[in-house]
Tab-separated table of C-alpha atoms in Angstrom:
chain	number	residue	atom	x	y	z
A	1	MET	CA	0.000	0.000	0.000
A	2	ASN	CA	1.254	3.473	-0.861
A	3	ASN	CA	1.509	6.280	1.693
A	4	PHE	CA	-1.525	8.534	1.889
A	5	THR	CA	-3.158	11.371	3.798
A	6	PHE	CA	-6.927	11.318	4.083
A	7	LYS	CA	-9.216	14.147	5.144
A	8	CYS	CA	-12.888	14.751	4.406
A	9	PRO	CA	-14.380	17.797	6.139
A	10	THR	CA	-17.836	17.520	4.532
A	11	LYS	CA	-20.845	16.908	6.767
A	12	VAL	CA	-23.348	14.633	5.016
A	13	VAL	CA	-27.036	14.760	5.925
A	14	PHE	CA	-28.714	11.793	4.216
A	15	GLY	CA	-32.333	10.683	3.955
A	16	LYS	CA	-35.943	11.671	3.512
A	17	ASN	CA	-36.776	15.305	4.330
A	18	SER	CA	-33.120	16.032	5.096
A	19	VAL	CA	-33.500	19.494	3.527
A	20	GLU	CA	-35.346	20.482	6.694
A	21	GLN	CA	-31.961	20.611	8.421
A	22	LEU	CA	-30.751	23.347	6.062
A	23	PRO	CA	-31.408	26.241	8.500
A	24	THR	CA	-29.136	24.621	11.101
A	25	LEU	CA	-26.332	24.202	8.555
A	26	LEU	CA	-26.248	27.700	7.045
A	27	PRO	CA	-24.342	30.564	8.702
A	28	LYS	CA	-26.989	32.793	10.290
A	29	ASP	CA	-25.729	36.148	9.023
A	30	ALA	CA	-24.436	35.049	5.612
A	31	LYS	CA	-25.446	36.609	2.297
A	32	ILE	CA	-26.180	33.484	0.270
A	33	LEU	CA	-25.959	32.815	-3.449
A	34	LEU	CA	-28.630	30.256	-4.360
A	35	PHE	CA	-26.967	28.606	-7.331
A	36	TYR	CA	-28.597	26.114	-9.703
A	37	GLY	CA	-28.847	24.944	-13.297
A	38	GLY	CA	-31.957	24.602	-15.423
A	39	GLY	CA	-35.599	24.454	-14.432
A	40	SER	CA	-35.750	20.874	-13.145
A	41	ILE	CA	-35.534	21.831	-9.471
A	42	LYS	CA	-38.569	24.073	-9.960
A	43	ARG	CA	-40.551	21.326	-11.665
A	44	ASN	CA	-39.788	18.614	-9.107
A	45	GLY	CA	-40.423	20.694	-5.995
A	46	VAL	CA	-36.831	20.884	-4.745
A	47	TYR	CA	-36.636	24.632	-5.346
A	48	ASP	CA	-39.756	25.293	-3.268
A	49	ALA	CA	-38.469	23.058	-0.469
A	50	VAL	CA	-35.164	24.951	-0.346
A	51	ILE	CA	-36.822	28.380	-0.510
A	52	LYS	CA	-39.007	27.393	2.446
A	53	GLU	CA	-35.917	26.600	4.525
A	54	LEU	CA	-34.174	29.841	3.500
A	55	LYS	CA	-36.800	31.943	5.252
A	56	GLY	CA	-35.051	34.607	7.284
A	57	HIS	CA	-31.805	34.372	5.302
A	58	LYS	CA	-30.553	36.980	2.856
A	59	PHE	CA	-29.972	35.466	-0.582
A	60	VAL	CA	-29.700	36.176	-4.288
A	61	GLU	CA	-30.148	33.672	-7.108
A	62	PHE	CA	-28.092	32.609	-10.108
A	63	SER	CA	-29.481	30.010	-12.513
A	64	GLY	CA	-28.585	28.561	-15.885
A	65	ILE	CA	-25.390	26.631	-15.234
A	66	GLU	CA	-24.893	23.994	-17.942
A	67	PRO	CA	-24.517	20.177	-17.650
A	68	ASN	CA	-20.850	20.624	-18.616
A	69	PRO	CA	-20.378	23.856	-16.639
A	70	LYS	CA	-18.787	26.553	-18.745
A	71	TYR	CA	-16.144	28.966	-17.553
A	72	GLU	CA	-17.927	31.829	-19.255
A	73	THR	CA	-21.131	31.216	-17.286
A	74	CYS	CA	-19.184	30.745	-14.074
A	75	MET	CA	-17.595	34.165	-14.482
A	76	GLN	CA	-21.049	35.752	-14.732
A	77	ALA	CA	-21.770	34.242	-11.320
A	78	VAL	CA	-18.457	35.564	-10.000
A	79	LYS	CA	-19.510	39.077	-11.008
A	80	LEU	CA	-22.820	38.677	-9.172
A	81	ILE	CA	-21.010	37.454	-6.059
A	82	LYS	CA	-18.796	40.533	-6.039
A	83	ASP	CA	-21.630	42.935	-6.822
A	84	GLU	CA	-23.865	41.519	-4.080
A	85	ASN	CA	-21.148	40.854	-1.467
A	86	VAL	CA	-22.072	37.179	-1.254
A	87	ASP	CA	-20.199	35.202	1.393
A	88	PHE	CA	-21.791	31.726	1.122
A	89	ILE	CA	-22.755	29.630	-1.924
A	90	LEU	CA	-25.604	27.108	-1.798
A	91	SER	CA	-25.615	24.808	-4.817
A	92	VAL	CA	-28.894	23.034	-5.555
A	93	GLY	CA	-28.910	20.395	-8.298
A	94	GLY	CA	-26.474	17.890	-9.733
A	95	GLY	CA	-22.718	17.590	-9.798
A	96	SER	CA	-22.327	20.101	-12.606
A	97	ALA	CA	-23.869	22.882	-10.529
A	98	LEU	CA	-21.722	21.886	-7.565
A	99	ASP	CA	-18.536	21.714	-9.660
A	100	ALA	CA	-19.291	25.211	-10.917
A	101	ALA	CA	-20.033	26.419	-7.381
A	102	LYS	CA	-16.637	25.185	-6.210
A	103	PHE	CA	-14.934	27.019	-9.047
A	104	ILE	CA	-16.724	30.323	-8.540
A	105	ALA	CA	-16.062	30.062	-4.794
A	106	ALA	CA	-12.344	30.093	-5.575
A	107	ALA	CA	-12.503	32.513	-8.513
A	108	ALA	CA	-14.480	35.128	-6.585
A	109	VAL	CA	-11.687	35.604	-4.042
A	110	LEU	CA	-8.720	35.176	-6.388
A	111	GLU	CA	-6.513	38.191	-5.789
A	112	ALA	CA	-4.845	38.411	-9.200
A	113	GLY	CA	-4.829	36.798	-12.634
A	114	ASP	CA	-7.325	34.997	-14.838
A	115	PRO	CA	-9.156	32.257	-12.876
A	116	TRP	CA	-9.016	29.767	-15.757
A	117	GLU	CA	-5.258	30.133	-16.071
A	118	GLU	CA	-4.438	30.394	-12.374
A	119	ILE	CA	-6.771	27.763	-10.923
A	120	ILE	CA	-7.094	25.225	-13.738
A	121	ILE	CA	-4.182	25.511	-16.184
A	122	LYS	CA	-1.376	26.509	-13.805
A	123	ALA	CA	-3.021	24.667	-10.894
A	124	LYS	CA	-1.673	27.162	-8.399
A	125	PRO	CA	-2.438	26.279	-4.770
A	126	ILE	CA	-5.620	27.955	-3.581
A	127	THR	CA	-5.286	29.806	-0.292
A	128	LYS	CA	-8.927	30.714	0.265
A	129	THR	CA	-12.443	30.156	-1.091
A	130	LEU	CA	-15.962	31.108	-0.195
A	131	PRO	CA	-17.712	28.315	1.734
A	132	VAL	CA	-20.012	26.074	-0.323
A	133	GLY	CA	-22.895	23.879	0.785
A	134	ASP	CA	-25.183	21.823	-1.418
A	135	VAL	CA	-28.477	20.070	-1.838
A	136	ILE	CA	-27.424	17.399	-4.323
A	137	THR	CA	-30.126	15.917	-6.557
A	138	LEU	CA	-28.244	13.623	-8.947
A	139	PRO	CA	-26.086	10.615	-7.993
A	140	ALA	CA	-23.120	10.654	-10.355
A	141	THR	CA	-20.024	12.761	-9.825
A	142	GLY	CA	-19.489	12.286	-6.097
A	143	SER	CA	-18.769	16.017	-5.991
A	144	GLU	CA	-20.836	16.264	-2.808
A	145	MET	CA	-18.011	14.734	-0.760
A	146	ASN	CA	-14.782	15.733	-2.492
A	147	GLY	CA	-12.693	18.733	-3.490
A	148	ILE	CA	-12.772	18.038	-7.232
A	149	SER	CA	-14.372	20.186	-9.936
A	150	VAL	CA	-14.547	19.890	-13.727
A	151	ILE	CA	-15.003	23.015	-15.842
A	152	SER	CA	-15.286	23.546	-19.617
A	153	HIS	CA	-14.063	26.550	-21.600
A	154	LYS	CA	-16.392	27.058	-24.557
A	155	GLU	CA	-14.184	29.500	-26.446
A	156	LYS	CA	-11.077	27.319	-26.125
A	157	GLY	CA	-12.923	24.015	-26.565
A	158	LEU	CA	-11.335	22.564	-23.419
A	159	LYS	CA	-12.548	20.618	-20.396
A	160	PHE	CA	-10.311	20.054	-17.381
A	161	ALA	CA	-10.516	18.939	-13.774
A	162	TRP	CA	-8.932	20.719	-10.838
A	163	SER	CA	-8.954	20.051	-7.118
A	164	SER	CA	-8.178	21.595	-3.774
A	165	GLU	CA	-8.581	20.650	-0.128
A	166	LEU	CA	-10.390	23.963	0.249
A	167	ALA	CA	-13.004	23.014	-2.368
A	168	TYR	CA	-14.799	20.408	-0.244
A	169	PRO	CA	-18.402	21.371	0.499
A	170	VAL	CA	-19.046	22.369	4.092
A	171	PHE	CA	-22.151	20.191	4.022
A	172	SER	CA	-24.096	18.055	1.562
A	173	ILE	CA	-27.791	17.272	1.851
A	174	ILE	CA	-28.782	14.043	0.092
A	175	ASP	CA	-32.453	13.105	-0.181
A	176	PRO	CA	-32.898	10.081	-2.469
A	177	THR	CA	-36.548	11.015	-3.074
A	178	TYR	CA	-35.286	13.961	-5.124
A	179	THR	CA	-34.076	11.441	-7.711
A	180	PHE	CA	-37.519	9.871	-8.270
A	181	SER	CA	-38.295	12.243	-11.147
A	182	LEU	CA	-34.926	12.062	-12.897
A	183	PRO	CA	-35.151	11.327	-16.637
A	184	GLN	CA	-33.801	7.950	-17.737
A	185	ARG	CA	-30.866	9.623	-19.487
A	186	GLN	CA	-29.646	11.298	-16.305
A	187	THR	CA	-30.167	8.188	-14.205
A	188	THR	CA	-28.205	6.104	-16.701
A	189	ASN	CA	-25.428	8.674	-16.997
A	190	GLY	CA	-25.079	8.778	-13.228
A	191	ILE	CA	-24.822	5.008	-12.902
A	192	VAL	CA	-22.172	4.851	-15.633
A	193	ASP	CA	-20.219	7.712	-14.076
A	194	THR	CA	-20.250	6.032	-10.671
A	195	PHE	CA	-19.165	2.704	-12.164
A	196	ALA	CA	-16.323	4.420	-14.033
A	197	HIS	CA	-15.110	6.246	-10.924
A	198	ILE	CA	-14.694	2.949	-9.103
A	199	MET	CA	-12.966	1.294	-12.051
A	200	GLU	CA	-10.471	4.147	-12.452
A	201	GLN	CA	-9.338	3.553	-8.866
A	202	TYR	CA	-9.702	-0.219	-8.654
A	203	CYS	CA	-8.697	-1.606	-12.028
A	204	THR	CA	-4.972	-0.828	-12.103
A	205	TYR	CA	-2.159	-2.975	-10.711
A	206	ASP	CA	-2.027	-4.536	-7.281
A	207	VAL	CA	-0.190	-2.820	-4.415
A	208	ASP	CA	-1.669	-5.089	-1.720
A	209	THR	CA	-4.742	-3.085	-0.722
A	210	PRO	CA	-7.383	-5.694	0.188
A	211	VAL	CA	-9.514	-3.223	2.160
A	212	GLN	CA	-9.760	-0.774	-0.743
A	213	ASP	CA	-10.217	-3.534	-3.320
A	214	GLY	CA	-12.942	-5.173	-1.259
A	215	PHE	CA	-14.716	-1.853	-0.800
A	216	CYS	CA	-14.551	-1.145	-4.543
A	217	LEU	CA	-15.964	-4.558	-5.402
A	218	SER	CA	-18.760	-4.107	-2.870
A	219	VAL	CA	-19.759	-0.778	-4.427
A	220	ILE	CA	-19.609	-2.249	-7.948
A	221	LYS	CA	-21.817	-5.164	-6.862
A	222	THR	CA	-24.306	-2.650	-5.501
A	223	ILE	CA	-24.314	-0.666	-8.744
A	224	VAL	CA	-24.851	-3.781	-10.864
A	225	LYS	CA	-27.661	-5.006	-8.587
A	226	GLU	CA	-29.456	-1.723	-7.913
A	227	GLY	CA	-28.945	0.078	-11.233
A	228	PRO	CA	-31.541	-1.894	-13.191
A	229	LYS	CA	-33.971	-1.557	-10.265
A	230	VAL	CA	-34.064	2.242	-10.375
A	231	LEU	CA	-34.740	2.154	-14.109
A	232	ALA	CA	-37.503	-0.431	-13.735
A	233	ASN	CA	-39.074	1.379	-10.776
A	234	PRO	CA	-37.857	4.986	-10.464
A	235	GLN	CA	-39.630	5.421	-7.094
A	236	ASP	CA	-37.915	2.472	-5.397
A	237	TYR	CA	-36.533	4.398	-2.412
A	238	ASN	CA	-34.079	1.758	-1.214
A	239	ALA	CA	-32.602	1.246	-4.678
A	240	ARG	CA	-32.323	5.009	-5.186
A	241	ALA	CA	-30.697	5.412	-1.761
A	242	ASN	CA	-28.172	2.654	-2.456
A	243	ILE	CA	-27.270	4.108	-5.851
A	244	PHE	CA	-26.877	7.593	-4.358
A	245	TRP	CA	-24.608	6.414	-1.555
A	246	ALA	CA	-22.596	4.348	-4.043
A	247	ALA	CA	-22.065	7.487	-6.134
A	248	THR	CA	-20.953	9.463	-3.087
A	249	CYS	CA	-18.576	6.721	-1.948
A	250	GLY	CA	-17.244	6.320	-5.462
A	251	LEU	CA	-15.225	9.514	-5.332
A	252	ASN	CA	-14.918	10.575	-1.704
A	253	GLY	CA	-11.454	9.070	-1.281
A	254	TRP	CA	-12.310	5.772	0.361
A	255	CYS	CA	-11.712	3.739	-2.806
A	256	GLY	CA	-8.552	5.548	-3.842
A	257	VAL	CA	-6.376	5.956	-0.758
A	258	GLY	CA	-3.039	4.175	-1.011
A	259	VAL	CA	-3.737	2.701	-4.455
A	260	ILE	CA	-2.491	3.330	-7.981
A	261	GLN	CA	-5.118	5.181	-10.023
A	262	ASP	CA	-5.815	5.316	-13.760
A	263	TRP	CA	-8.189	8.071	-15.053
A	264	ALA	CA	-7.401	7.480	-18.735
A	265	SER	CA	-11.081	6.966	-19.563
A	266	HIS	CA	-11.947	10.279	-17.948
A	267	GLY	CA	-9.102	12.048	-19.725
A	268	ILE	CA	-10.294	10.861	-23.130
A	269	GLY	CA	-13.958	11.281	-22.210
A	270	HIS	CA	-13.454	14.929	-21.280
A	271	GLU	CA	-12.195	15.580	-24.801
A	272	LEU	CA	-15.300	13.970	-26.307
A	273	SER	CA	-17.468	16.222	-24.159
A	274	ALA	CA	-15.458	19.328	-25.033
A	275	ILE	CA	-15.475	18.700	-28.796
A	276	TYR	CA	-18.782	16.937	-29.451
A	277	GLY	CA	-20.898	17.898	-26.445
A	278	LEU	CA	-21.445	14.365	-25.124
A	279	ASP	CA	-22.721	14.117	-21.568
A	280	HIS	CA	-19.987	13.019	-19.184
A	281	GLY	CA	-21.671	9.677	-18.545
A	282	GLN	CA	-22.234	9.134	-22.261
A	283	SER	CA	-18.540	9.615	-22.998
A	284	LEU	CA	-17.544	7.146	-20.279
A	285	ALA	CA	-19.964	4.465	-21.494
A	286	VAL	CA	-18.110	4.574	-24.810
A	287	VAL	CA	-14.528	4.996	-23.632
A	288	LEU	CA	-14.246	2.866	-20.476
A	289	PRO	CA	-14.856	-0.521	-22.161
A	290	ALA	CA	-12.499	0.460	-24.987
A	291	VAL	CA	-9.712	1.373	-22.553
A	292	LEU	CA	-10.229	-1.860	-20.619
A	293	GLU	CA	-10.024	-3.886	-23.838
A	294	TYR	CA	-6.858	-2.066	-24.910
A	295	CYS	CA	-5.219	-2.680	-21.509
A	296	VAL	CA	-6.777	-6.073	-20.764
A	297	LYS	CA	-3.477	-7.943	-20.328
A	298	GLU	CA	-1.973	-5.479	-17.859
A	299	LYS	CA	-5.285	-5.142	-15.996
A	300	ALA	CA	-6.056	-8.870	-16.099
A	301	GLN	CA	-5.547	-9.568	-12.389
A	302	LYS	CA	-8.024	-6.954	-11.158
A	303	LEU	CA	-10.473	-7.511	-14.027
A	304	ALA	CA	-10.526	-11.251	-13.387
A	305	LEU	CA	-11.156	-10.749	-9.670
A	306	LEU	CA	-14.041	-8.422	-10.527
A	307	GLY	CA	-15.416	-10.938	-13.013
A	308	ARG	CA	-15.356	-13.722	-10.456
A	309	GLU	CA	-16.753	-11.661	-7.566
A	310	VAL	CA	-19.376	-9.607	-9.407
A	311	PHE	CA	-20.333	-11.640	-12.484
A	312	ALA	CA	-19.584	-15.179	-11.166
A	313	LEU	CA	-17.250	-15.965	-14.073
A	314	GLU	CA	-14.874	-18.933	-14.056
A	315	GLY	CA	-11.743	-19.792	-16.019
A	316	ASP	CA	-8.132	-18.704	-16.364
A	317	GLU	CA	-7.191	-15.126	-15.521
A	318	LEU	CA	-6.893	-13.581	-18.983
A	319	ASP	CA	-9.988	-15.334	-20.315
A	320	VAL	CA	-12.066	-14.148	-17.352
A	321	ALA	CA	-10.632	-10.639	-17.709
A	322	LYS	CA	-11.727	-10.439	-21.347
A	323	ARG	CA	-15.192	-11.777	-20.576
A	324	THR	CA	-15.497	-9.293	-17.710
A	325	VAL	CA	-15.146	-6.426	-20.181
A	326	ASP	CA	-17.951	-8.020	-22.213
A	327	LYS	CA	-20.077	-8.207	-19.054
A	328	ILE	CA	-19.458	-4.519	-18.358
A	329	LYS	CA	-20.686	-3.700	-21.867
A	330	GLU	CA	-23.754	-5.869	-21.295
A	331	PHE	CA	-24.431	-4.078	-18.021
A	332	PHE	CA	-24.187	-0.658	-19.666
A	333	LEU	CA	-26.602	-1.761	-22.382
A	334	SER	CA	-28.976	-3.173	-19.753
A	335	ILE	CA	-29.290	0.275	-18.164
A	336	GLU	CA	-29.930	1.839	-21.595
A	337	ALA	CA	-26.466	3.325	-22.073
A	338	GLN	CA	-25.049	3.618	-25.590
A	339	ILE	CA	-21.523	2.326	-26.038
A	340	LYS	CA	-20.506	3.388	-29.559
A	341	LEU	CA	-19.568	6.837	-30.864
A	342	SER	CA	-21.827	6.250	-33.855
A	343	ASP	CA	-24.784	6.124	-31.428
A	344	PHE	CA	-24.185	9.855	-30.883
A	345	GLY	CA	-23.513	10.715	-34.514
A	346	VAL	CA	-19.775	11.042	-33.896
A	347	ASP	CA	-17.342	9.798	-36.545
A	348	LYS	CA	-14.764	7.692	-34.698
A	349	ASN	CA	-12.111	8.560	-37.285
A	350	ASP	CA	-12.632	12.268	-36.684
A	351	ALA	CA	-12.591	11.782	-32.916
A	352	ALA	CA	-9.428	9.688	-33.061
A	353	LYS	CA	-7.684	12.269	-35.238
A	354	GLN	CA	-8.702	15.345	-33.243
A	355	ILE	CA	-8.085	13.970	-29.775
A	356	SER	CA	-4.814	12.200	-30.587
A	357	GLU	CA	-3.520	15.420	-32.147
A	358	ARG	CA	-4.487	17.353	-29.018
A	359	PHE	CA	-2.693	14.843	-26.817
A	360	LYS	CA	0.391	14.866	-29.036
A	361	GLU	CA	0.542	18.662	-28.957
A	362	ARG	CA	0.194	18.746	-25.153
A	363	GLY	CA	2.435	15.758	-24.519
A	364	THR	CA	-0.444	14.070	-22.706
A	365	VAL	CA	0.216	10.578	-21.355
A	366	LEU	CA	-2.524	8.756	-19.446
A	367	GLY	CA	-3.028	5.563	-17.473
A	368	GLU	CA	-1.581	4.088	-14.306
A	369	ARG	CA	1.474	2.946	-16.264
A	370	ALA	CA	1.714	6.177	-18.284
A	371	ASN	CA	1.432	4.133	-21.480
A	372	ILE	CA	-1.643	5.668	-23.112
A	373	ASP	CA	-0.123	8.320	-25.338
A	374	ALA	CA	-1.478	9.983	-28.455
A	375	LYS	CA	-0.935	6.849	-30.564
A	376	ALA	CA	-2.673	4.584	-28.050
A	377	THR	CA	-5.528	7.071	-27.690
A	378	LYS	CA	-6.040	6.970	-31.443
A	379	GLU	CA	-6.245	3.162	-31.389
A	380	ILE	CA	-8.680	3.211	-28.479
A	381	LEU	CA	-11.005	5.700	-30.162
A	382	LEU	CA	-10.899	3.830	-33.461
A	383	SER	CA	-12.279	0.823	-31.564
A	384	CYS	CA	-15.200	2.932	-30.312
């Protein structure tokens, strides 16, 4: 096991009617920015529930953040924060809204320079941020319990992740009933995203971490068991609760401490989102199986263990590893995910050319063994 430091300062309030605890979590004298995306929280009643609990608090609203949150929109929110002297951000919605909230919390107090360059490109250490809390309504990114944020730059056609210990939410309210009305597309995307998060941390090479490996396999088993249930019966509370907690655990650090991590699928997937506008989960449903197939020999040990534990496969290690990738594809299809670029009208030859050229120009090398370069990326995308 590798050395690690673990810290998670986020307070999680989980369960039915948990939004009622919001008044006890918010600073009493804060000027709050109520920050959200489209109109879904107004249609499903979440907005009204939050407004009810904000009674007596000073707040202003900012809406319209995109599914792949754009830097340009974030900077509009930064201006509002400065104009209104906001000192607390409350994100209501999915991981995209929360990712954006984390970014604007840092950008609003940046003393000098362009936030995109300083925070994301140069990755300069952040010394302060505005505090952020959230009412999370979509199980997917795990952003509710980590310090990670992913932001897109429309003008530059880029999408990058950044992170900071200071970007953890102060609190996260998780009410699984808020997911009952999610469209199938968002439910599917969230399940795929959660599955991919676990695989990026689990499916590398062994450094003797049985606790982490066992935890990862337990979460994957839960996803495979409960995922089809929430699609068959969207108001199955227990299934929704299990999927939500799996998503939170998928990227809160518990799976990844002391282990070697991959993140090649995310690196390639971010480019597909930036260039072609694919949802994050859609890009991962395409790329993850392709990366696993490309790296099946070097990932055989972990893939085979997953195949035996989750899919009850038998046989020699490499054979089971290959069939495990097939089972992952079958699972994605069973939850109505699409696993080919052509399903989204994207020419795989164009994608392979554009993204491999980007990686070559940047000198990008991905994977736990740093062996997925521009050439390998091209091969992977041509198989999509």
